[in-house]
Amino acid sequence: MISLFDLFRIGLGPSSSHTVGPMRAGHAFAEALPESISVARIQVTLYGSLAWTGVGHATDTAVLLGLEGWLPDQISPDHAKQIIEKIQSTKHLTLRGQTIPFDPASDTVFDYETVPPVHPNTLQFEAFDGAGRSFLRERYCSIGGGFIVPEDHSTEATIIPPVAVPYDVISGRKLLDDCQKSGLTIAGLIWANETTLRADNDVTAYIDRILDTMMECIDRGLREDGILPGKLHIKRRARTLHRKLESGTRWNQRAPHEIMDWVSLFAIAVNEENAAGGRVVTAPTNGASGVIPAVLRYYRDFCPGASREGMRDFLLTATAIGALFKRNASISGAEVGCQGEVGVACSMAAAGLAAALGATPDQVENAAEIGMEHHLGMTCDPIGGLVQIPCIERNAFGAIKAINAASLAIRGDGVHHVSLDQVIQTMRETGADMNHRYKETSLGGLAVSFPEC
């Protein structure tokens, strides 16, 4: 079972696969070190996409936070910055209470030549004793959404032990069949699964924590100003956009389409926070973290009859859709391009919004299918290896497409020619056919068409 607790994680920007996953991998390696041997040196090697875009995605610093014992949801952005500055200035890090030399310039290796055999997001940690002998070497794959798996595991399923739950989310067809047989909504099915594993109050508390963190991220993004980190020197614009929208004419004097400006604003606010290394919710990745919050905010602020319960149903329904993509395709931009990130987020948001607005399970499945169908083939080509251009605006368009998809599905009867299962299969095959340059390497597309100064 892929749980809501797995798909929606609170962490730091700018990337779930390149920041959150590597941090968790560093933490796992530190925990695996035997206490009986004194560590004299640690070497970190980044391969594939982690090497090509590692600096822009803060992979090189995320692994250090993990080695120091931190997990993404346990540390604030400000504290993380302080720890990294300490390591860079002293050239030492604290490993399980022991201070050891670590020079980021020489002890972090960016291997651009080796092709990782299992997954394009692969990293290696190696520990040496005082005599220079290697006594522990571990390689991990960061497979998207903050999930990690040891490279020697043949399938991703090894990270998720079998759990007996009432409803096995393995396909869209089975999801609809289970709804019909049980009389439950898709949100109801996921609720039944989640509460099999945890107490009802714990599930509700986690959903509310995720919702609150998403809304707080939007609010923080609307307040902050300045220049985003990195060589592109991108100026934040959410605060200025917000001021212009608030100072405009009254809603009843505006063109109806201007409500989409607010949706775009909400997504941009989140993704500027993500680009700045702020606190975001992986949904289902950091690069796509603005889509679901923006659509949730649209539902909360602009849909008559919106409620907290509706927002919870939104996330539960989105969990089912995200789990299908995770299980049957991928949510890793390095594996299938941005269709696996913003495309999946759009599909999840479309289904969630449709459910919150009272759609039938068939209409919800249709909304999810529409959301992905019009993201098929989308490449992942961040300029400068930074999660900024085109990523920030791409989230805004993903949110708008999600609203459109939900609206189209609700206006229909749920009957459509292409099923969600078929579009998931097509997305997986499209990702496999895509040239590696267009899968989070910054070696193709906009990343090479833009003349950097």
PDB file of N, CA, C and O in Angstrom, residues 232-303:
ATOM      1  N   LEU A 232      20.624  32.280 -11.841  1.00  0.00           N
ATOM      2  CA  LEU A 232      19.679  32.957 -12.731  1.00  0.00           C
ATOM      3  C   LEU A 232      19.192  34.294 -12.161  1.00  0.00           C
ATOM      4  O   LEU A 232      18.696  35.137 -12.899  1.00  0.00           O
ATOM      5  N   HIS A 233      19.312  34.458 -10.853  1.00  0.00           N
ATOM      6  CA  HIS A 233      18.917  35.708 -10.180  1.00  0.00           C
ATOM      7  C   HIS A 233      17.452  36.068 -10.491  1.00  0.00           C
ATOM      8  O   HIS A 233      17.137  37.197 -10.872  1.00  0.00           O
ATOM      9  N   ILE A 234      16.585  35.083 -10.325  1.00  0.00           N
ATOM     10  CA  ILE A 234      15.159  35.281 -10.579  1.00  0.00           C
ATOM     11  C   ILE A 234      14.528  36.054  -9.425  1.00  0.00           C
ATOM     12  O   ILE A 234      14.692  35.690  -8.262  1.00  0.00           O
ATOM     13  N   LYS A 235      13.803  37.105  -9.759  1.00  0.00           N
ATOM     14  CA  LYS A 235      13.125  37.896  -8.737  1.00  0.00           C
ATOM     15  C   LYS A 235      11.783  37.254  -8.386  1.00  0.00           C
ATOM     16  O   LYS A 235      11.030  36.849  -9.253  1.00  0.00           O
ATOM     17  N   ARG A 236      11.528  37.124  -7.102  1.00  0.00           N
ATOM     18  CA  ARG A 236      10.215  36.651  -6.670  1.00  0.00           C
ATOM     19  C   ARG A 236       9.145  37.617  -7.164  1.00  0.00           C
ATOM     20  O   ARG A 236       9.350  38.837  -7.152  1.00  0.00           O
ATOM     21  N   ARG A 237       7.998  37.085  -7.559  1.00  0.00           N
ATOM     22  CA  ARG A 237       6.947  37.973  -8.045  1.00  0.00           C
ATOM     23  C   ARG A 237       5.595  37.728  -7.398  1.00  0.00           C
ATOM     24  O   ARG A 237       4.648  38.460  -7.670  1.00  0.00           O
ATOM     25  N   ALA A 238       5.468  36.705  -6.540  1.00  0.00           N
ATOM     26  CA  ALA A 238       4.165  36.410  -5.934  1.00  0.00           C
ATOM     27  C   ALA A 238       3.660  37.585  -5.104  1.00  0.00           C
ATOM     28  O   ALA A 238       2.477  37.942  -5.155  1.00  0.00           O
ATOM     29  N   ARG A 239       4.546  38.208  -4.342  1.00  0.00           N
ATOM     30  CA  ARG A 239       4.115  39.319  -3.494  1.00  0.00           C
ATOM     31  C   ARG A 239       3.590  40.478  -4.334  1.00  0.00           C
ATOM     32  O   ARG A 239       2.542  41.064  -4.023  1.00  0.00           O
ATOM     33  N   THR A 240       4.283  40.796  -5.406  1.00  0.00           N
ATOM     34  CA  THR A 240       3.849  41.888  -6.273  1.00  0.00           C
ATOM     35  C   THR A 240       2.540  41.543  -6.976  1.00  0.00           C
ATOM     36  O   THR A 240       1.628  42.382  -7.077  1.00  0.00           O
ATOM     37  N   LEU A 241       2.434  40.318  -7.472  1.00  0.00           N
ATOM     38  CA  LEU A 241       1.195  39.877  -8.107  1.00  0.00           C
ATOM     39  C   LEU A 241       0.030  39.943  -7.131  1.00  0.00           C
ATOM     40  O   LEU A 241      -1.075  40.382  -7.482  1.00  0.00           O
ATOM     41  N   HIS A 242       0.275  39.545  -5.903  1.00  0.00           N
ATOM     42  CA  HIS A 242      -0.772  39.572  -4.881  1.00  0.00           C
ATOM     43  C   HIS A 242      -1.239  40.998  -4.619  1.00  0.00           C
ATOM     44  O   HIS A 242      -2.453  41.272  -4.521  1.00  0.00           O
ATOM     45  N   ARG A 243      -0.290  41.901  -4.537  1.00  0.00           N
ATOM     46  CA  ARG A 243      -0.646  43.306  -4.273  1.00  0.00           C
ATOM     47  C   ARG A 243      -1.487  43.864  -5.424  1.00  0.00           C
ATOM     48  O   ARG A 243      -2.472  44.577  -5.201  1.00  0.00           O
ATOM     49  N   LYS A 244      -1.123  43.518  -6.647  1.00  0.00           N
ATOM     50  CA  LYS A 244      -1.872  44.014  -7.799  1.00  0.00           C
ATOM     51  C   LYS A 244      -3.284  43.434  -7.844  1.00  0.00           C
ATOM     52  O   LYS A 244      -4.252  44.133  -8.166  1.00  0.00           O
ATOM     53  N   LEU A 245      -3.405  42.160  -7.518  1.00  0.00           N
ATOM     54  CA  LEU A 245      -4.728  41.544  -7.522  1.00  0.00           C
ATOM     55  C   LEU A 245      -5.626  42.125  -6.439  1.00  0.00           C
ATOM     56  O   LEU A 245      -6.814  42.370  -6.660  1.00  0.00           O
ATOM     57  N   GLU A 246      -5.043  42.352  -5.271  1.00  0.00           N
ATOM     58  CA  GLU A 246      -5.839  42.888  -4.166  1.00  0.00           C
ATOM     59  C   GLU A 246      -6.256  44.339  -4.409  1.00  0.00           C
ATOM     60  O   GLU A 246      -7.305  44.775  -3.936  1.00  0.00           O
ATOM     61  N   SER A 247      -5.451  45.075  -5.140  1.00  0.00           N
ATOM     62  CA  SER A 247      -5.759  46.492  -5.364  1.00  0.00           C
ATOM     63  C   SER A 247      -6.605  46.718  -6.610  1.00  0.00           C
ATOM     64  O   SER A 247      -6.924  47.850  -6.955  1.00  0.00           O
ATOM     65  N   GLY A 248      -6.974  45.634  -7.288  1.00  0.00           N
ATOM     66  CA  GLY A 248      -7.763  45.762  -8.509  1.00  0.00           C
ATOM     67  C   GLY A 248      -9.217  46.061  -8.229  1.00  0.00           C
ATOM     68  O   GLY A 248      -9.632  46.311  -7.094  1.00  0.00           O
ATOM     69  N   THR A 249     -10.000  46.026  -9.272  1.00  0.00           N
ATOM     70  CA  THR A 249     -11.425  46.323  -9.134  1.00  0.00           C
ATOM     71  C   THR A 249     -12.131  45.192  -8.399  1.00  0.00           C
ATOM     72  O   THR A 249     -11.602  44.091  -8.238  1.00  0.00           O
ATOM     73  N   ARG A 250     -13.345  45.437  -7.971  1.00  0.00           N
ATOM     74  CA  ARG A 250     -14.121  44.438  -7.256  1.00  0.00           C
ATOM     75  C   ARG A 250     -14.422  43.257  -8.178  1.00  0.00           C
ATOM     76  O   ARG A 250     -14.479  43.399  -9.400  1.00  0.00           O
ATOM     77  N   TRP A 251     -14.662  42.087  -7.552  1.00  0.00           N
ATOM     78  CA  TRP A 251     -14.854  40.873  -8.333  1.00  0.00           C
ATOM     79  C   TRP A 251     -16.024  40.991  -9.310  1.00  0.00           C
ATOM     80  O   TRP A 251     -15.954  40.504 -10.425  1.00  0.00           O
ATOM     81  N   ASN A 252     -17.094  41.636  -8.876  1.00  0.00           N
ATOM     82  CA  ASN A 252     -18.258  41.699  -9.767  1.00  0.00           C
ATOM     83  C   ASN A 252     -18.060  42.675 -10.927  1.00  0.00           C
ATOM     84  O   ASN A 252     -18.929  42.825 -11.771  1.00  0.00           O
ATOM     85  N   GLN A 253     -16.908  43.338 -10.954  1.00  0.00           N
ATOM     86  CA  GLN A 253     -16.592  44.236 -12.060  1.00  0.00           C
ATOM     87  C   GLN A 253     -15.463  43.674 -12.932  1.00  0.00           C
ATOM     88  O   GLN A 253     -15.008  44.345 -13.851  1.00  0.00           O
ATOM     89  N   ARG A 254     -15.029  42.453 -12.627  1.00  0.00           N
ATOM     90  CA  ARG A 254     -13.911  41.860 -13.352  1.00  0.00           C
ATOM     91  C   ARG A 254     -14.399  40.833 -14.366  1.00  0.00           C
ATOM     92  O   ARG A 254     -15.496  40.298 -14.259  1.00  0.00           O
ATOM     93  N   ALA A 255     -13.543  40.562 -15.334  1.00  0.00           N
ATOM     94  CA  ALA A 255     -13.815  39.468 -16.264  1.00  0.00           C
ATOM     95  C   ALA A 255     -13.723  38.150 -15.499  1.00  0.00           C
ATOM     96  O   ALA A 255     -12.834  37.980 -14.656  1.00  0.00           O
ATOM     97  N   PRO A 256     -14.618  37.202 -15.747  1.00  0.00           N
ATOM     98  CA  PRO A 256     -14.635  35.955 -14.971  1.00  0.00           C
ATOM     99  C   PRO A 256     -13.317  35.188 -15.002  1.00  0.00           C
ATOM    100  O   PRO A 256     -12.957  34.543 -14.012  1.00  0.00           O
ATOM    101  N   HIS A 257     -12.588  35.271 -16.133  1.00  0.00           N
ATOM    102  CA  HIS A 257     -11.364  34.483 -16.224  1.00  0.00           C
ATOM    103  C   HIS A 257     -10.281  34.942 -15.250  1.00  0.00           C
ATOM    104  O   HIS A 257      -9.313  34.220 -15.019  1.00  0.00           O
ATOM    105  N   GLU A 258     -10.426  36.144 -14.673  1.00  0.00           N
ATOM    106  CA  GLU A 258      -9.373  36.663 -13.800  1.00  0.00           C
ATOM    107  C   GLU A 258      -9.221  35.860 -12.511  1.00  0.00           C
ATOM    108  O   GLU A 258      -8.219  35.995 -11.810  1.00  0.00           O
ATOM    109  N   ILE A 259     -10.208  35.017 -12.200  1.00  0.00           N
ATOM    110  CA  ILE A 259     -10.048  34.158 -11.032  1.00  0.00           C
ATOM    111  C   ILE A 259      -8.846  33.230 -11.210  1.00  0.00           C
ATOM    112  O   ILE A 259      -8.203  32.815 -10.245  1.00  0.00           O
ATOM    113  N   MET A 260      -8.514  32.933 -12.478  1.00  0.00           N
ATOM    114  CA  MET A 260      -7.356  32.083 -12.743  1.00  0.00           C
ATOM    115  C   MET A 260      -6.047  32.761 -12.355  1.00  0.00           C
ATOM    116  O   MET A 260      -5.044  32.103 -12.097  1.00  0.00           O
ATOM    117  N   ASP A 261      -6.053  34.097 -12.328  1.00  0.00           N
ATOM    118  CA  ASP A 261      -4.860  34.809 -11.869  1.00  0.00           C
ATOM    119  C   ASP A 261      -4.553  34.460 -10.417  1.00  0.00           C
ATOM    120  O   ASP A 261      -3.385  34.363 -10.024  1.00  0.00           O
ATOM    121  N   TRP A 262      -5.605  34.290  -9.622  1.00  0.00           N
ATOM    122  CA  TRP A 262      -5.407  33.909  -8.222  1.00  0.00           C
ATOM    123  C   TRP A 262      -4.874  32.488  -8.118  1.00  0.00           C
ATOM    124  O   TRP A 262      -3.981  32.212  -7.300  1.00  0.00           O
ATOM    125  N   VAL A 263      -5.395  31.603  -8.945  1.00  0.00           N
ATOM    126  CA  VAL A 263      -4.901  30.219  -8.931  1.00  0.00           C
ATOM    127  C   VAL A 263      -3.418  30.191  -9.298  1.00  0.00           C
ATOM    128  O   VAL A 263      -2.608  29.535  -8.637  1.00  0.00           O
ATOM    129  N   SER A 264      -3.057  30.919 -10.339  1.00  0.00           N
ATOM    130  CA  SER A 264      -1.645  31.004 -10.729  1.00  0.00           C
ATOM    131  C   SER A 264      -0.807  31.580  -9.594  1.00  0.00           C
ATOM    132  O   SER A 264       0.304  31.097  -9.315  1.00  0.00           O
ATOM    133  N   LEU A 265      -1.327  32.603  -8.961  1.00  0.00           N
ATOM    134  CA  LEU A 265      -0.610  33.238  -7.858  1.00  0.00           C
ATOM    135  C   LEU A 265      -0.320  32.240  -6.744  1.00  0.00           C
ATOM    136  O   LEU A 265       0.800  32.180  -6.218  1.00  0.00           O
ATOM    137  N   PHE A 266      -1.333  31.444  -6.362  1.00  0.00           N
ATOM    138  CA  PHE A 266      -1.144  30.481  -5.276  1.00  0.00           C
ATOM    139  C   PHE A 266      -0.047  29.475  -5.617  1.00  0.00           C
ATOM    140  O   PHE A 266       0.801  29.158  -4.769  1.00  0.00           O
ATOM    141  N   ALA A 267      -0.051  28.986  -6.857  1.00  0.00           N
ATOM    142  CA  ALA A 267       0.971  28.017  -7.264  1.00  0.00           C
ATOM    143  C   ALA A 267       2.352  28.654  -7.300  1.00  0.00           C
ATOM    144  O   ALA A 267       3.341  28.063  -6.841  1.00  0.00           O
ATOM    145  N   ILE A 268       2.439  29.862  -7.837  1.00  0.00           N
ATOM    146  CA  ILE A 268       3.725  30.560  -7.913  1.00  0.00           C
ATOM    147  C   ILE A 268       4.280  30.817  -6.516  1.00  0.00           C
ATOM    148  O   ILE A 268       5.481  30.660  -6.269  1.00  0.00           O
ATOM    149  N   ALA A 269       3.413  31.199  -5.580  1.00  0.00           N
ATOM    150  CA  ALA A 269       3.852  31.455  -4.207  1.00  0.00           C
ATOM    151  C   ALA A 269       4.503  30.219  -3.601  1.00  0.00           C
ATOM    152  O   ALA A 269       5.560  30.293  -2.961  1.00  0.00           O
ATOM    153  N   VAL A 270       3.883  29.063  -3.802  1.00  0.00           N
ATOM    154  CA  VAL A 270       4.433  27.818  -3.256  1.00  0.00           C
ATOM    155  C   VAL A 270       5.763  27.486  -3.921  1.00  0.00           C
ATOM    156  O   VAL A 270       6.746  27.150  -3.245  1.00  0.00           O
ATOM    157  N   ASN A 271       5.816  27.580  -5.233  1.00  0.00           N
ATOM    158  CA  ASN A 271       7.031  27.141  -5.917  1.00  0.00           C
ATOM    159  C   ASN A 271       8.182  28.113  -5.791  1.00  0.00           C
ATOM    160  O   ASN A 271       9.343  27.720  -5.940  1.00  0.00           O
ATOM    161  N   GLU A 272       7.891  29.373  -5.497  1.00  0.00           N
ATOM    162  CA  GLU A 272       8.988  30.279  -5.143  1.00  0.00           C
ATOM    163  C   GLU A 272       9.537  29.910  -3.768  1.00  0.00           C
ATOM    164  O   GLU A 272      10.762  29.965  -3.554  1.00  0.00           O
ATOM    165  N   GLU A 273       8.678  29.515  -2.845  1.00  0.00           N
ATOM    166  CA  GLU A 273       9.147  29.030  -1.551  1.00  0.00           C
ATOM    167  C   GLU A 273       9.992  27.772  -1.739  1.00  0.00           C
ATOM    168  O   GLU A 273      11.032  27.597  -1.105  1.00  0.00           O
ATOM    169  N   ASN A 274       9.528  26.873  -2.598  1.00  0.00           N
ATOM    170  CA  ASN A 274      10.281  25.652  -2.854  1.00  0.00           C
ATOM    171  C   ASN A 274      11.647  25.969  -3.440  1.00  0.00           C
ATOM    172  O   ASN A 274      12.666  25.418  -3.010  1.00  0.00           O
ATOM    173  N   ALA A 275      11.688  26.865  -4.419  1.00  0.00           N
ATOM    174  CA  ALA A 275      12.958  27.232  -5.061  1.00  0.00           C
ATOM    175  C   ALA A 275      13.926  27.860  -4.071  1.00  0.00           C
ATOM    176  O   ALA A 275      15.145  27.756  -4.231  1.00  0.00           O
ATOM    177  N   ALA A 276      13.369  28.512  -3.044  1.00  0.00           N
ATOM    178  CA  ALA A 276      14.205  29.170  -2.039  1.00  0.00           C
ATOM    179  C   ALA A 276      14.618  28.222  -0.913  1.00  0.00           C
ATOM    180  O   ALA A 276      15.259  28.645   0.046  1.00  0.00           O
ATOM    181  N   GLY A 277      14.231  26.934  -1.030  1.00  0.00           N
ATOM    182  CA  GLY A 277      14.585  25.971   0.017  1.00  0.00           C
ATOM    183  C   GLY A 277      13.680  26.048   1.227  1.00  0.00           C
ATOM    184  O   GLY A 277      14.061  25.630   2.318  1.00  0.00           O
ATOM    185  N   GLY A 278      12.475  26.569   1.051  1.00  0.00           N
ATOM    186  CA  GLY A 278      11.547  26.727   2.156  1.00  0.00           C
ATOM    187  C   GLY A 278      10.800  25.455   2.502  1.00  0.00           C
ATOM    188  O   GLY A 278      11.003  24.400   1.899  1.00  0.00           O
ATOM    189  N   ARG A 279       9.898  25.569   3.481  1.00  0.00           N
ATOM    190  CA  ARG A 279       9.092  24.431   3.935  1.00  0.00           C
ATOM    191  C   ARG A 279       7.927  24.221   2.981  1.00  0.00           C
ATOM    192  O   ARG A 279       7.102  25.116   2.791  1.00  0.00           O
ATOM    193  N   VAL A 280       7.871  23.059   2.352  1.00  0.00           N
ATOM    194  CA  VAL A 280       6.800  22.731   1.422  1.00  0.00           C
ATOM    195  C   VAL A 280       6.313  21.312   1.699  1.00  0.00           C
ATOM    196  O   VAL A 280       6.931  20.565   2.460  1.00  0.00           O
ATOM    197  N   VAL A 281       5.211  20.955   1.053  1.00  0.00           N
ATOM    198  CA  VAL A 281       4.712  19.585   1.112  1.00  0.00           C
ATOM    199  C   VAL A 281       4.989  18.918  -0.231  1.00  0.00           C
ATOM    200  O   VAL A 281       4.600  19.439  -1.281  1.00  0.00           O
ATOM    201  N   THR A 282       5.651  17.792  -0.211  1.00  0.00           N
ATOM    202  CA  THR A 282       5.859  16.991  -1.408  1.00  0.00           C
ATOM    203  C   THR A 282       4.495  16.492  -1.880  1.00  0.00           C
ATOM    204  O   THR A 282       3.819  15.772  -1.146  1.00  0.00           O
ATOM    205  N   ALA A 283       4.083  16.870  -3.105  1.00  0.00           N
ATOM    206  CA  ALA A 283       2.709  16.577  -3.518  1.00  0.00           C
ATOM    207  C   ALA A 283       2.575  16.372  -5.025  1.00  0.00           C
ATOM    208  O   ALA A 283       2.008  17.231  -5.678  1.00  0.00           O
ATOM    209  N   PRO A 284       2.992  15.294  -5.637  1.00  0.00           N
ATOM    210  CA  PRO A 284       3.700  14.185  -4.999  1.00  0.00           C
ATOM    211  C   PRO A 284       5.211  14.386  -5.010  1.00  0.00           C
ATOM    212  O   PRO A 284       5.952  13.575  -4.488  1.00  0.00           O
ATOM    213  N   THR A 285       5.681  15.502  -5.634  1.00  0.00           N
ATOM    214  CA  THR A 285       7.104  15.843  -5.626  1.00  0.00           C
ATOM    215  C   THR A 285       7.234  17.306  -5.232  1.00  0.00           C
ATOM    216  O   THR A 285       6.257  18.050  -5.181  1.00  0.00           O
ATOM    217  N   ASN A 286       8.457  17.744  -4.968  1.00  0.00           N
ATOM    218  CA  ASN A 286       8.673  19.163  -4.664  1.00  0.00           C
ATOM    219  C   ASN A 286       8.577  20.030  -5.909  1.00  0.00           C
ATOM    220  O   ASN A 286       8.077  21.147  -5.867  1.00  0.00           O
ATOM    221  N   GLY A 287       9.076  19.513  -7.028  1.00  0.00           N
ATOM    222  CA  GLY A 287       9.011  20.282  -8.262  1.00  0.00           C
ATOM    223  C   GLY A 287       7.590  20.565  -8.694  1.00  0.00           C
ATOM    224  O   GLY A 287       7.335  21.522  -9.428  1.00  0.00           O
ATOM    225  N   ALA A 288       6.643  19.743  -8.228  1.00  0.00           N
ATOM    226  CA  ALA A 288       5.220  19.921  -8.549  1.00  0.00           C
ATOM    227  C   ALA A 288       4.415  20.282  -7.304  1.00  0.00           C
ATOM    228  O   ALA A 288       3.199  20.085  -7.267  1.00  0.00           O
ATOM    229  N   SER A 289       5.072  20.845  -6.309  1.00  0.00           N
ATOM    230  CA  SER A 289       4.427  21.042  -5.005  1.00  0.00           C
ATOM    231  C   SER A 289       3.408  22.169  -4.973  1.00  0.00           C
ATOM    232  O   SER A 289       2.678  22.323  -3.993  1.00  0.00           O
ATOM    233  N   GLY A 290       3.311  22.973  -6.045  1.00  0.00           N
ATOM    234  CA  GLY A 290       2.371  24.090  -6.035  1.00  0.00           C
ATOM    235  C   GLY A 290       1.005  23.770  -6.594  1.00  0.00           C
ATOM    236  O   GLY A 290       0.046  24.498  -6.342  1.00  0.00           O
ATOM    237  N   VAL A 291       0.869  22.675  -7.343  1.00  0.00           N
ATOM    238  CA  VAL A 291      -0.384  22.390  -8.045  1.00  0.00           C
ATOM    239  C   VAL A 291      -1.511  22.087  -7.066  1.00  0.00           C
ATOM    240  O   VAL A 291      -2.570  22.733  -7.085  1.00  0.00           O
ATOM    241  N   ILE A 292      -1.331  21.099  -6.217  1.00  0.00           N
ATOM    242  CA  ILE A 292      -2.402  20.687  -5.305  1.00  0.00           C
ATOM    243  C   ILE A 292      -2.745  21.787  -4.304  1.00  0.00           C
ATOM    244  O   ILE A 292      -3.935  22.076  -4.096  1.00  0.00           O
ATOM    245  N   PRO A 293      -1.768  22.457  -3.658  1.00  0.00           N
ATOM    246  CA  PRO A 293      -2.141  23.559  -2.772  1.00  0.00           C
ATOM    247  C   PRO A 293      -2.926  24.664  -3.468  1.00  0.00           C
ATOM    248  O   PRO A 293      -3.865  25.230  -2.894  1.00  0.00           O
ATOM    249  N   ALA A 294      -2.542  24.989  -4.710  1.00  0.00           N
ATOM    250  CA  ALA A 294      -3.239  26.058  -5.435  1.00  0.00           C
ATOM    251  C   ALA A 294      -4.687  25.684  -5.705  1.00  0.00           C
ATOM    252  O   ALA A 294      -5.597  26.508  -5.562  1.00  0.00           O
ATOM    253  N   VAL A 295      -4.929  24.432  -6.096  1.00  0.00           N
ATOM    254  CA  VAL A 295      -6.298  24.000  -6.375  1.00  0.00           C
ATOM    255  C   VAL A 295      -7.092  23.867  -5.090  1.00  0.00           C
ATOM    256  O   VAL A 295      -8.286  24.196  -5.041  1.00  0.00           O
ATOM    257  N   LEU A 296      -6.463  23.423  -4.029  1.00  0.00           N
ATOM    258  CA  LEU A 296      -7.123  23.392  -2.720  1.00  0.00           C
ATOM    259  C   LEU A 296      -7.522  24.792  -2.266  1.00  0.00           C
ATOM    260  O   LEU A 296      -8.622  25.005  -1.746  1.00  0.00           O
ATOM    261  N   ARG A 297      -6.622  25.765  -2.463  1.00  0.00           N
ATOM    262  CA  ARG A 297      -6.915  27.146  -2.067  1.00  0.00           C
ATOM    263  C   ARG A 297      -8.054  27.715  -2.919  1.00  0.00           C
ATOM    264  O   ARG A 297      -8.904  28.450  -2.413  1.00  0.00           O
ATOM    265  N   TYR A 298      -8.047  27.363  -4.205  1.00  0.00           N
ATOM    266  CA  TYR A 298      -9.153  27.761  -5.084  1.00  0.00           C
ATOM    267  C   TYR A 298     -10.468  27.205  -4.547  1.00  0.00           C
ATOM    268  O   TYR A 298     -11.473  27.921  -4.464  1.00  0.00           O
ATOM    269  N   TYR A 299     -10.468  25.927  -4.191  1.00  0.00           N
ATOM    270  CA  TYR A 299     -11.681  25.311  -3.630  1.00  0.00           C
ATOM    271  C   TYR A 299     -12.095  26.021  -2.343  1.00  0.00           C
ATOM    272  O   TYR A 299     -13.265  26.375  -2.164  1.00  0.00           O
ATOM    273  N   ARG A 300     -11.143  26.249  -1.460  1.00  0.00           N
ATOM    274  CA  ARG A 300     -11.452  26.852  -0.159  1.00  0.00           C
ATOM    275  C   ARG A 300     -11.972  28.276  -0.281  1.00  0.00           C
ATOM    276  O   ARG A 300     -12.942  28.662   0.391  1.00  0.00           O
ATOM    277  N   ASP A 301     -11.353  29.067  -1.146  1.00  0.00           N
ATOM    278  CA  ASP A 301     -11.650  30.507  -1.190  1.00  0.00           C
ATOM    279  C   ASP A 301     -12.724  30.887  -2.205  1.00  0.00           C
ATOM    280  O   ASP A 301     -13.364  31.936  -2.055  1.00  0.00           O
ATOM    281  N   PHE A 302     -12.937  30.054  -3.224  1.00  0.00           N
ATOM    282  CA  PHE A 302     -13.811  30.493  -4.313  1.00  0.00           C
ATOM    283  C   PHE A 302     -14.984  29.564  -4.623  1.00  0.00           C
ATOM    284  O   PHE A 302     -15.835  29.927  -5.435  1.00  0.00           O
ATOM    285  N   CYS A 303     -15.015  28.387  -4.033  1.00  0.00           N
ATOM    286  CA  CYS A 303     -16.107  27.451  -4.334  1.00  0.00           C
ATOM    287  C   CYS A 303     -17.182  27.520  -3.249  1.00  0.00           C
ATOM    288  O   CYS A 303     -16.875  27.256  -2.075  1.00  0.00           O
TER     289      CYS A 303
END
